[in-house]
CSV table of C-alpha atoms and ligand atoms in Angstrom, one decimal:
chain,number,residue,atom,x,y,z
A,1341,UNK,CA,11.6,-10.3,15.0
A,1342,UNK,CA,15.0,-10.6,16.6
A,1343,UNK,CA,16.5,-13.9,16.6
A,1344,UNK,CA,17.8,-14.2,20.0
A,1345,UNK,CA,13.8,-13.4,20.7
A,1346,UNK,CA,11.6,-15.7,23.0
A,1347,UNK,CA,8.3,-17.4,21.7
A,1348,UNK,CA,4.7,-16.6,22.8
A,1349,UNK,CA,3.0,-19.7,23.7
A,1350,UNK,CA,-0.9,-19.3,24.2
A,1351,UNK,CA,-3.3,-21.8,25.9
A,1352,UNK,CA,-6.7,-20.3,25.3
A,1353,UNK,CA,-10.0,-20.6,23.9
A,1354,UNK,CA,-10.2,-20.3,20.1
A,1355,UNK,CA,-14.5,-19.7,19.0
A,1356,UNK,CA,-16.4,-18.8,15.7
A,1357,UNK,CA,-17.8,-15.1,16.8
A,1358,UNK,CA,-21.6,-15.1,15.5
A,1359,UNK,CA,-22.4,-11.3,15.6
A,1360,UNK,CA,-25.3,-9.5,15.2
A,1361,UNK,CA,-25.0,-5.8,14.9
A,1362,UNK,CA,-28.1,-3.8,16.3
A,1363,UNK,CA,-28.8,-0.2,16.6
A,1364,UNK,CA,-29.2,-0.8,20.5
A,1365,UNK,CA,-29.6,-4.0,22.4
A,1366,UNK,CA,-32.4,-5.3,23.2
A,1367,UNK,CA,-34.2,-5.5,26.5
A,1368,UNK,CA,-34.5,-8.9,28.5
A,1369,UNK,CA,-37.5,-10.6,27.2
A,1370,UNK,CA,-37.4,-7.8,24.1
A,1371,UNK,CA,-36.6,-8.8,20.0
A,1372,UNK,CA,-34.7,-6.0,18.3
A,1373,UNK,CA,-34.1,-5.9,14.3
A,1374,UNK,CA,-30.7,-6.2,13.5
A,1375,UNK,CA,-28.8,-4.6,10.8
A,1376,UNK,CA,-26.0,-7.4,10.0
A,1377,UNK,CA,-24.9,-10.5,10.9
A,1378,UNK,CA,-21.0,-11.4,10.5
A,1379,UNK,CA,-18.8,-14.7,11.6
A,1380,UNK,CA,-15.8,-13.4,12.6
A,1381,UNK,CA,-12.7,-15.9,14.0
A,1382,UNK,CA,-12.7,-15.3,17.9
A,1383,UNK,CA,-11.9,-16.6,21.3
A,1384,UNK,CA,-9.7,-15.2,23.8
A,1385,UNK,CA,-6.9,-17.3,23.1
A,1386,UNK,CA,-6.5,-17.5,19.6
A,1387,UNK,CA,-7.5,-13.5,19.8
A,1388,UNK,CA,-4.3,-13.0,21.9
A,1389,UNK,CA,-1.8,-15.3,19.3
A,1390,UNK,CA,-2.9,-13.4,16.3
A,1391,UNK,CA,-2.3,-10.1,18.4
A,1392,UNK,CA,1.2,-11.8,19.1
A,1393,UNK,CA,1.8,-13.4,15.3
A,1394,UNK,CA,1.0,-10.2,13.5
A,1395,UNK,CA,2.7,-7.8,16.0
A,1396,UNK,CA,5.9,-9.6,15.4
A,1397,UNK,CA,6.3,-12.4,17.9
A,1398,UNK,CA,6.7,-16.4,16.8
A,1399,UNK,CA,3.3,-17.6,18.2
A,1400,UNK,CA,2.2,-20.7,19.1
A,1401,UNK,CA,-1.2,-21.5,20.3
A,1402,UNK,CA,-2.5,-24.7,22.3
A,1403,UNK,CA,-6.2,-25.6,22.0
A,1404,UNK,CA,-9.2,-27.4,20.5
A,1405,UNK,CA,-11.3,-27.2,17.5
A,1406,UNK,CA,-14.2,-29.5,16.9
A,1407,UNK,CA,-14.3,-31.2,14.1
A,1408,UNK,CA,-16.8,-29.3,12.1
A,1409,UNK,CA,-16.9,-26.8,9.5
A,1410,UNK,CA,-16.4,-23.8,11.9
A,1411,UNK,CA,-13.3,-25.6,13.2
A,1412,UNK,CA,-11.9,-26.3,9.4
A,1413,UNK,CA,-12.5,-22.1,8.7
A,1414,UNK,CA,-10.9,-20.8,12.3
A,1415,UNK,CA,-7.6,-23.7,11.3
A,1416,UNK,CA,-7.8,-21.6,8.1
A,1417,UNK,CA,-7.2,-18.1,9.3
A,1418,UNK,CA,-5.2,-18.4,12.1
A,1419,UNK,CA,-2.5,-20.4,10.0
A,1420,UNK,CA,-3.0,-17.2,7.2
A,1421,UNK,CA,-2.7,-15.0,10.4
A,1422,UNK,CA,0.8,-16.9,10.9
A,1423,UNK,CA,0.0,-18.7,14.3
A,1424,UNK,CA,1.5,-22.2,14.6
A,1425,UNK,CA,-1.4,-24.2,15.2
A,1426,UNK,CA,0.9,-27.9,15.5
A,1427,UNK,CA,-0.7,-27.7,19.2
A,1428,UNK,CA,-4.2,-27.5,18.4
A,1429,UNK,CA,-5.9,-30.8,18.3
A,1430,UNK,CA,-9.2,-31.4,16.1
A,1431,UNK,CA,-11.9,-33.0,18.6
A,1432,UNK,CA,-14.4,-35.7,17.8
A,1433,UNK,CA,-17.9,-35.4,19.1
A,1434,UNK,CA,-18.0,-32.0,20.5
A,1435,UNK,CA,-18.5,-28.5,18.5
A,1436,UNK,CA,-16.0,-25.8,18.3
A,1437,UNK,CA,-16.1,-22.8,20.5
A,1438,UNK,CA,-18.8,-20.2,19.6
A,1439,UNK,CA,-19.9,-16.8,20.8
A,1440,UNK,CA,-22.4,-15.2,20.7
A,1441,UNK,CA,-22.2,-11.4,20.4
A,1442,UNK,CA,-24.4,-8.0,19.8
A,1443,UNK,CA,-23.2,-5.2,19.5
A,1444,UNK,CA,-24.9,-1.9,19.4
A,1445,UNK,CA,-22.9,1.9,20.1
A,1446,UNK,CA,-19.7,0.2,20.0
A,1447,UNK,CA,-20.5,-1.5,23.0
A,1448,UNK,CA,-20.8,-5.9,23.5
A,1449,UNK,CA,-23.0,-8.6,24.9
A,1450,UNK,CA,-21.2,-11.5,24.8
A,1451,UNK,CA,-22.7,-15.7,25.5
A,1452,UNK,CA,-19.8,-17.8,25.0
A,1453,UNK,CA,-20.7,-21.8,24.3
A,1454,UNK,CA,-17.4,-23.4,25.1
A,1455,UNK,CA,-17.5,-26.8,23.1
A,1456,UNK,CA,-14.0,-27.9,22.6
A,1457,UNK,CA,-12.1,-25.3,24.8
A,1458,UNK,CA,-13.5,-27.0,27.9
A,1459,UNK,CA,-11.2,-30.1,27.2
A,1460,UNK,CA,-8.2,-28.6,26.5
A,1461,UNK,CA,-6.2,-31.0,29.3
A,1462,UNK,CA,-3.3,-30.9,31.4
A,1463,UNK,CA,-2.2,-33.4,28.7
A,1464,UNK,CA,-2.7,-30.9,25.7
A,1465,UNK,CA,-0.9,-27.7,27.6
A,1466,UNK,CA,2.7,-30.7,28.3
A,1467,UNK,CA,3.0,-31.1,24.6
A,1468,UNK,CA,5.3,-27.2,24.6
A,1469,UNK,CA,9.1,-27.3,25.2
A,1470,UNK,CA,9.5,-23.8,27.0
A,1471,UNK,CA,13.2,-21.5,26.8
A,1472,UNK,CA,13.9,-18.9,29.3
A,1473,UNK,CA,12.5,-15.9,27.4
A,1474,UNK,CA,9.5,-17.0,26.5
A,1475,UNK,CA,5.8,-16.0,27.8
A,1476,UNK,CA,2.6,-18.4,28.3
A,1477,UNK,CA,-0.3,-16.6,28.3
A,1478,UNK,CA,-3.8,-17.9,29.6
A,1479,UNK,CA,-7.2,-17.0,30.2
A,1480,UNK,CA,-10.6,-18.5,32.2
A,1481,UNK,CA,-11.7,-19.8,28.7
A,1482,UNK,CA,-10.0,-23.4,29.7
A,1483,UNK,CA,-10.0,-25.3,32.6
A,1484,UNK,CA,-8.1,-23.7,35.0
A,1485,UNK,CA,-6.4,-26.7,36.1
A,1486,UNK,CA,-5.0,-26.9,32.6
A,1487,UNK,CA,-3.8,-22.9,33.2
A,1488,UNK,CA,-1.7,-24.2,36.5
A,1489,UNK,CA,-0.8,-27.1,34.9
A,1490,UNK,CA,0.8,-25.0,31.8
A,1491,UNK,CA,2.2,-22.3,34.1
A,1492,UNK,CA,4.3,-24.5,36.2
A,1493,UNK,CA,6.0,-26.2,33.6
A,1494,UNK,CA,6.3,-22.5,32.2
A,1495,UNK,CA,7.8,-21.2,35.0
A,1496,UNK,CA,9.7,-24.2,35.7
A,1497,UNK,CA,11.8,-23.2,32.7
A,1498,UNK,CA,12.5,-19.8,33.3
A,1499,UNK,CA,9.0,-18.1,30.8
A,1500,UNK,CA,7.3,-15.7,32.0
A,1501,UNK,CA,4.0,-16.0,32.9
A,1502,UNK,CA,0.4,-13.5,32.0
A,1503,UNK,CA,-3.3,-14.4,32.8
A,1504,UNK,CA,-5.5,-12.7,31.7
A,1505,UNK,CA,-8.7,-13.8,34.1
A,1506,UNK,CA,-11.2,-13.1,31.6
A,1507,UNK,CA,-14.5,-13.9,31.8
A,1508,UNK,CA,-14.7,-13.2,35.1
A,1509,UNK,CA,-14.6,-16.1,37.5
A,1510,UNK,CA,-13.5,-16.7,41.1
A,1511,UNK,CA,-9.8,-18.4,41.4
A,1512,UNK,CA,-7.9,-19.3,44.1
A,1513,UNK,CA,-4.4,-18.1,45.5
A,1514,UNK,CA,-3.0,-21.4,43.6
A,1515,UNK,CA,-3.4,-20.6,40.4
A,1516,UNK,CA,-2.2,-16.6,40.7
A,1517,UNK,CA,1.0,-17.6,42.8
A,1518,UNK,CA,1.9,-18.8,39.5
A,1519,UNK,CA,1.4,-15.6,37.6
A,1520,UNK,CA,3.9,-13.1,36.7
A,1521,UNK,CA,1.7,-10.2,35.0
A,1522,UNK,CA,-1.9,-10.0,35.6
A,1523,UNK,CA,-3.8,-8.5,32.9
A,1524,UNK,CA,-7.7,-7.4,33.8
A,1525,UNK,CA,-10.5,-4.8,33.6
A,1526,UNK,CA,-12.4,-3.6,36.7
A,1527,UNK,CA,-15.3,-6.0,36.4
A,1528,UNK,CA,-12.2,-8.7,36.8
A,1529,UNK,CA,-10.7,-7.4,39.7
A,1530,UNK,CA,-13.7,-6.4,41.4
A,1531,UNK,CA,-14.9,-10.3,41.7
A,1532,UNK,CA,-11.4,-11.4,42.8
A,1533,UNK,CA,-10.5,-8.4,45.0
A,1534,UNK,CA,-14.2,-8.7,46.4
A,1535,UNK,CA,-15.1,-5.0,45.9
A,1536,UNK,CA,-17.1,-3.3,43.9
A,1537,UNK,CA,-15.9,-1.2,42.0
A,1538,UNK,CA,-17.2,0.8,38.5
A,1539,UNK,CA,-15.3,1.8,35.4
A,1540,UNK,CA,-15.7,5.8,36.4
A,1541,UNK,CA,-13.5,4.7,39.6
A,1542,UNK,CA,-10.4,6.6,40.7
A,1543,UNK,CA,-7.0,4.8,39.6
A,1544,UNK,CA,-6.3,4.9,43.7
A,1545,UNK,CA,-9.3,2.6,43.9
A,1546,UNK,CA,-8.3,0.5,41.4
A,1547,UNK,CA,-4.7,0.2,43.1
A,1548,UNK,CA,-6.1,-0.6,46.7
A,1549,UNK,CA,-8.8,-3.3,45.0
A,1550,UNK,CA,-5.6,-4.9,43.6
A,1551,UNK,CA,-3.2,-5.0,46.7
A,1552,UNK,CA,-6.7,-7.1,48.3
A,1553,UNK,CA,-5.9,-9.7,45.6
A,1554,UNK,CA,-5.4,-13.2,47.4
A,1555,UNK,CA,-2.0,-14.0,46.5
A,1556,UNK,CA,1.4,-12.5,47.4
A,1557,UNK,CA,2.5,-9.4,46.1
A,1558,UNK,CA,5.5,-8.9,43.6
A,1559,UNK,CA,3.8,-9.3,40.3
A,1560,UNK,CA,3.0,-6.5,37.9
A,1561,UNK,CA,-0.8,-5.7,37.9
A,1562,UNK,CA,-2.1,-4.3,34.8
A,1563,UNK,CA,-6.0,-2.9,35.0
A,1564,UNK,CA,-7.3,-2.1,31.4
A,1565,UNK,CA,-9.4,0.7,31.8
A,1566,UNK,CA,-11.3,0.8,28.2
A,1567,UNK,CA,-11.3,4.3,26.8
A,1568,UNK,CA,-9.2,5.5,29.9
A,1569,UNK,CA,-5.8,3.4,29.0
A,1570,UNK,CA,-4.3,1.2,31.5
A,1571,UNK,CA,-3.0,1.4,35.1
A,1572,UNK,CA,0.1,-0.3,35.8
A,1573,UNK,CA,1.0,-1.3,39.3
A,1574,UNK,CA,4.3,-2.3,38.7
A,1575,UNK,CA,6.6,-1.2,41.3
A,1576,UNK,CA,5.8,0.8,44.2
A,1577,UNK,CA,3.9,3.8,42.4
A,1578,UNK,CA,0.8,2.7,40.4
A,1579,UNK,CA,1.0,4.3,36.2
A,1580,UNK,CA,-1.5,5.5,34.6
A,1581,UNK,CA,-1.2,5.1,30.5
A,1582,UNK,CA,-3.8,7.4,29.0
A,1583,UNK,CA,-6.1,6.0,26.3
A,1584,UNK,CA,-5.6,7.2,22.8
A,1585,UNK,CA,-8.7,9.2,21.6
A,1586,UNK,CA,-9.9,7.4,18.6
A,1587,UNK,CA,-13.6,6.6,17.6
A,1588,UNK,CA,-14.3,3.3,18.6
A,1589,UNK,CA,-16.7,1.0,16.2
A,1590,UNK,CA,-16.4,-2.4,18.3
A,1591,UNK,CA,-14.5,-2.9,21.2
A,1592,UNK,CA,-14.7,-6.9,21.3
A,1593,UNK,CA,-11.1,-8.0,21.5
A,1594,UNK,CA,-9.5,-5.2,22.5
A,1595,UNK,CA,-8.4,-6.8,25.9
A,1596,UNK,CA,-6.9,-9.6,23.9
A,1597,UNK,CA,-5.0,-6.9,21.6
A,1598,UNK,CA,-3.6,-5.6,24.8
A,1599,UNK,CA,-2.0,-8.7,26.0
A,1600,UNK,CA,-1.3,-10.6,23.1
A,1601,UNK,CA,0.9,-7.2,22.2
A,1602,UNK,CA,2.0,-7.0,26.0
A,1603,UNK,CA,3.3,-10.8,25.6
A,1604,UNK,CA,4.9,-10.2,22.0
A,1605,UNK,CA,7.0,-6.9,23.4
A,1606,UNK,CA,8.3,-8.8,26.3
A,1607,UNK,CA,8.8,-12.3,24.4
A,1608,UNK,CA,10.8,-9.5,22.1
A,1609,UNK,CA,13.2,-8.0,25.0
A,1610,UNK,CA,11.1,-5.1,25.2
A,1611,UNK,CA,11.3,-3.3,28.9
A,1612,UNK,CA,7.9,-3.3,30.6
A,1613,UNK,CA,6.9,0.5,30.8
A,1614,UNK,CA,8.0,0.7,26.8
A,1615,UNK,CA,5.7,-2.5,26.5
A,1616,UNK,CA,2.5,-1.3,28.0
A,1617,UNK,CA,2.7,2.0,25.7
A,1618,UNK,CA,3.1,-0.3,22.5
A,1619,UNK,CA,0.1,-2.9,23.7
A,1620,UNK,CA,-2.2,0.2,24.4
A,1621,UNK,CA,-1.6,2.1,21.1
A,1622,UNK,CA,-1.9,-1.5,19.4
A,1623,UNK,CA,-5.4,-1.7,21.1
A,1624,UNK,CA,-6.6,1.5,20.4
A,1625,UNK,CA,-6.5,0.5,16.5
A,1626,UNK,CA,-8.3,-3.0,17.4
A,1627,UNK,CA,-11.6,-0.9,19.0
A,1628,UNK,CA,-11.5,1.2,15.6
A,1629,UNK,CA,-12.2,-1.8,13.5
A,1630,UNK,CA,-15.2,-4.7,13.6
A,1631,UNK,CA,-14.3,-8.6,15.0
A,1632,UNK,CA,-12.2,-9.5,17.2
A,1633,UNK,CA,-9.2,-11.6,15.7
A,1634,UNK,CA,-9.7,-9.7,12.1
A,1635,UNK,CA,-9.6,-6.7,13.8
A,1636,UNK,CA,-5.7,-6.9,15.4
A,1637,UNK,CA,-3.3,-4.6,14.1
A,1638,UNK,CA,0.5,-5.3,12.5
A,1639,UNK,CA,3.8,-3.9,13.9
A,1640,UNK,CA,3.9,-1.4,11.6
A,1641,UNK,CA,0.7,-0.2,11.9
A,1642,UNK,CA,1.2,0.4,15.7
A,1643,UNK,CA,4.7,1.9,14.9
A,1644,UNK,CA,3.0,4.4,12.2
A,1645,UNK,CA,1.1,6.4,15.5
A,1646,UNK,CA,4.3,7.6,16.6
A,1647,UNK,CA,5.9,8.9,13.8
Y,1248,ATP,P1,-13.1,-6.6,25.8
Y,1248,ATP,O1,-13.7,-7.6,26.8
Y,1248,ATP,O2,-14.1,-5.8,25.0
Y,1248,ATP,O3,-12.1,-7.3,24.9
Y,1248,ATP,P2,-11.7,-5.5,28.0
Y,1248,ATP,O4,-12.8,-5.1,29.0
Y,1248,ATP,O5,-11.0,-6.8,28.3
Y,1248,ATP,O6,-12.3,-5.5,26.6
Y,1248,ATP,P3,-10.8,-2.8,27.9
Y,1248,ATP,O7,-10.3,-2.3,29.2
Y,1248,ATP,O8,-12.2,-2.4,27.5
Y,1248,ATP,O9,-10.6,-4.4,27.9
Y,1248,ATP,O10,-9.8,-2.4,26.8
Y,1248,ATP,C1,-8.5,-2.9,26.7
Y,1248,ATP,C2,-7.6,-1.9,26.2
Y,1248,ATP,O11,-8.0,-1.5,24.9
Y,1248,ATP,C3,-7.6,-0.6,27.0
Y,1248,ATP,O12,-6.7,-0.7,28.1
Y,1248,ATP,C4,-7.1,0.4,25.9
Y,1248,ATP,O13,-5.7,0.3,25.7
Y,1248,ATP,C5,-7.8,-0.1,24.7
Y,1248,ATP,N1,-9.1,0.5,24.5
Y,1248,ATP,C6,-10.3,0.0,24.8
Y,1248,ATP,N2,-11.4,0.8,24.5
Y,1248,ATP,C7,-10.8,1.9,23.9
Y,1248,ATP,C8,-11.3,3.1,23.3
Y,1248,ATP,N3,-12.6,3.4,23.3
Y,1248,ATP,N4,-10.4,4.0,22.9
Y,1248,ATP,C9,-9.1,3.8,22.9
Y,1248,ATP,N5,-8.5,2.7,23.4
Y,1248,ATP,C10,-9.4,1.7,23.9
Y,1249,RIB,O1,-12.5,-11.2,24.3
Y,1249,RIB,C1,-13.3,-11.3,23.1
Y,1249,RIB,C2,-13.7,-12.7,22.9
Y,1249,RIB,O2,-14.5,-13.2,23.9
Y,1249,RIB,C3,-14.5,-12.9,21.6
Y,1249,RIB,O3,-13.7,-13.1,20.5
Y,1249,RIB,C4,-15.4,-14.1,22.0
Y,1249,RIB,O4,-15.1,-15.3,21.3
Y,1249,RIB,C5,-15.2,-14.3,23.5
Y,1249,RIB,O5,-14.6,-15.4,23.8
């Protein structure tokens, strides 16, 4: 870490991932034997600061825990995992975050359960002192008034701003005026561009869907493509950064690799372009590995596929 670097400061979601792995999913209405069952740490948000933390950025995440044994085990890892957790508040009367996932060929169903994350407040997202340089990153996890509320004091001190819109829910031109990267797959843009669009799509496709975003234009659009890399509309000509081919065992997470890397280059003084290559190599490992948090990679892991 350099020391003139800025800080990474995440609002987010942070859940206890109950998996089940399966040979296929089942059918609606359908039971399927499973083959294991593992609790792995989880949630967009705190997924994004451990991607930050271990990739080499000082990372601080804001958020709630209930006050229950899953809570006391996700405080545990993420401190290991060398997030500052001084922001994240224990809750009384309310269970922590918890997902729900299956996976079967790589591939997730997800039912999230917020419990706490649904009252991290306006109040909770004040408590940061933000330096130019630094990035706040958010996702729909939270309230999204909280999101606005953290990204105007953000911006109001010079940090740059990411969402990351994920799960997928309608928002307003209020909240994205106050983004400065926008980080999200197809089925993402699709419900806020209003189109429909498929993950076999043309990167043109992709590039007109975003330009019908409602808010003005100016901010780099990133649209993570799974397998296929990213496209970057940063600029006037959209980018395409090709996947790397690896053999993918559980892709859960590896949207919240790509921008919790994304926000640790930049917080870092790293130029965009050079930033997007890092945060897709750094999720190309995630996919190769099971869970979400456990699965992000270090700096020196990502820096070994170059040499
Ligand atoms: P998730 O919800 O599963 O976390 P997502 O839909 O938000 O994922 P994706 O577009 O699937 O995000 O993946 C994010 C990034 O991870 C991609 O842009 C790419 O860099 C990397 N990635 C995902 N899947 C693969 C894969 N099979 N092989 C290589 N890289 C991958
Ligand atoms: O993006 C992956 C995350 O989404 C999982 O860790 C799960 O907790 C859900 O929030």
């Amino acid at each position: 870490m350099r020391s003139n670097s800025g800080r990474v400061f995440v609002a987010g979601s942070i859940n206890m991932d109950v998996v089940a792995k399966a040979s296929r999913h089942p059918r609606v209405g359908e039971t399927v034997a499973g083959q294991a069952v593992h609790y792995f740490p989880g949630g967009k948000g705190a997924n994004q600061a451990v991607a930050a933390a271990k990739l080499g950025a000082s990372s601080a995440l804001i958020g709630r825990l209930g006050a229950d044994a899953f809570g006391q085990q996700l405080r545990q890892f993420l401190a290991a995992q060398g997030v500052d957790l001084s922001l994240v508040k224990d809750t009384a009367d309310i269970h922590t975050g918890t997902a729900v996932i299956t996976i079967a060929d790589a591939d997730n169903t997800i039912v999230v359960v917020p419990g706490a994350n649904a009252l991290v407040s306006a109040e909770d997202v004040a408590a940061p002192v933000f330096s130019q340089g630094d990035v706040a990153v958010s996702q729909f996890e939270i309230p999204q008034a909280t999101i606005a509320a953290f990204f105007k004091r953000a911006r109001a001190a010079g940090a740059t701003t990411i969402l990351n819109p994920a799960p997928a829910l309608p928002c307003g031109p209020d909240l994205l005026d106050l983004v400065d990267i926008l980080i999200l797959n197809e089925t993402e843009l699709g419900l806020l561009a209003q189109t429909e669009l498929h993950d076999s799509d043309e990167p043109a496709r992709f590039a007109e869907a975003a330009r019908r975003l409602p808010t003005a234009s100016g901010k780099i659009i990133c649209v993570t493509l799974g397998k296929r890399g990213v496209l970057a509309l940063a600029g006037r000509d959209p980018s395409l950064i090709p996947g790397r081919a690896v053999k993918a065992v559980d892709t859960t997470g590896a949207g919240d690799c790509f921008v919790g890397a994304l926000a640790a280059q930049l917080a870092n003084g790293t130029a965009i372009r050079d930033a997007l290559e890092f945060a897709n190599a750094a999720a190309s490992i995630c996919v190769q590995r099971m869970g979400a948090a456990p699965s992000m990679p270090t700096a020196a892991e990502v820096a070994a596929l170059s040499r």
